[in-house]
């Protein structure tokens, strides 16, 4: 249950949002925490043929990028996501800088937001502010189709391309990477994009210390073979003043 400091008498949650284990009154939360609408009011979807589909067989998820950070001057990354029944989007985690928004197109999606569980159906949307613990999975019997946005875009595309590719190559498992040096390189490069919950400060510090060793031994945060851009070129803008900071991928 939310603590008193997170409660507010006014709420942006609607009756359309299904509370799994509590009554609706217990989900009155300020917009600064998260918000939900029954209809998609912010998500402008581009052509469904915007990019190739990539798969993470470990989590049962397929995604296709619709808008990238370079295309939006760093404002956002938008993609379609298909999640099989029983599939999940990684372990519970936070995004230190990015706001994430999920709109269900078909099927149903289950969310845990700061310890509370929610169910979303077609046409419903949920926005999770930065630094808010959350996880997503498909507890239904049919595939869930969502539109997902991250604001700002940062290196979300590169992170997904790399982790999905490593999973397809059998180099990833549910709790992390099989190779600790590769894990260290990704932890350092994508520290602004994601942070798993339950990872001790000691372990995280150790991974950051090991990252330079991984770089020296040839491990990278992004590989050309996993790129979804034409010509297999790593994504990123030409101007260094733009987000994402692709220097973080270069060691």
CSV table of N, CA and C in Angstrom, one decimal, residues 163 165-174 176-179:
chain,number,residue,atom,x,y,z
A,163,UNK,N,20.5,-6.4,-25.5
A,163,UNK,CA,20.0,-7.4,-24.5
A,163,UNK,C,19.2,-8.4,-25.3
A,165,UNK,N,19.6,-9.3,-28.4
A,165,UNK,CA,20.5,-10.0,-29.2
A,165,UNK,C,21.3,-11.0,-28.4
A,166,UNK,N,21.7,-10.6,-27.2
A,166,UNK,CA,22.4,-11.5,-26.3
A,166,UNK,C,21.5,-12.7,-25.9
A,167,UNK,N,20.3,-12.4,-25.6
A,167,UNK,CA,19.3,-13.4,-25.3
A,167,UNK,C,19.1,-14.4,-26.4
A,168,UNK,N,19.0,-13.9,-27.6
A,168,UNK,CA,18.9,-14.9,-28.8
A,168,UNK,C,20.1,-15.7,-28.9
A,169,UNK,N,21.3,-15.2,-28.6
A,169,UNK,CA,22.5,-15.9,-28.7
A,169,UNK,C,22.8,-16.8,-27.5
A,170,UNK,N,21.9,-16.9,-26.5
A,170,UNK,CA,22.1,-17.7,-25.4
A,170,UNK,C,23.1,-17.2,-24.4
A,171,UNK,N,23.4,-15.9,-24.4
A,171,UNK,CA,24.3,-15.3,-23.5
A,171,UNK,C,23.7,-14.5,-22.4
A,172,UNK,N,22.4,-14.6,-22.2
A,172,UNK,CA,21.7,-13.9,-21.2
A,172,UNK,C,20.8,-14.9,-20.4
A,173,UNK,N,20.6,-14.6,-19.2
A,173,UNK,CA,19.6,-15.4,-18.4
A,173,UNK,C,18.7,-14.5,-17.6
A,174,UNK,N,17.8,-15.0,-16.9
A,174,UNK,CA,16.7,-14.2,-16.3
A,174,UNK,C,17.2,-13.2,-15.3
A,176,UNK,N,20.5,-11.9,-15.3
A,176,UNK,CA,21.6,-11.1,-15.7
A,176,UNK,C,22.3,-11.8,-16.9
A,177,UNK,N,23.6,-11.4,-17.1
A,177,UNK,CA,24.4,-12.0,-18.2
A,177,UNK,C,25.2,-13.1,-17.7
A,178,UNK,N,25.5,-14.1,-18.5
A,178,UNK,CA,26.3,-15.3,-18.1
A,178,UNK,C,27.8,-14.9,-17.9
A,179,UNK,N,28.2,-13.9,-18.7
A,179,UNK,CA,29.6,-13.4,-18.6
A,179,UNK,C,29.6,-12.1,-17.8
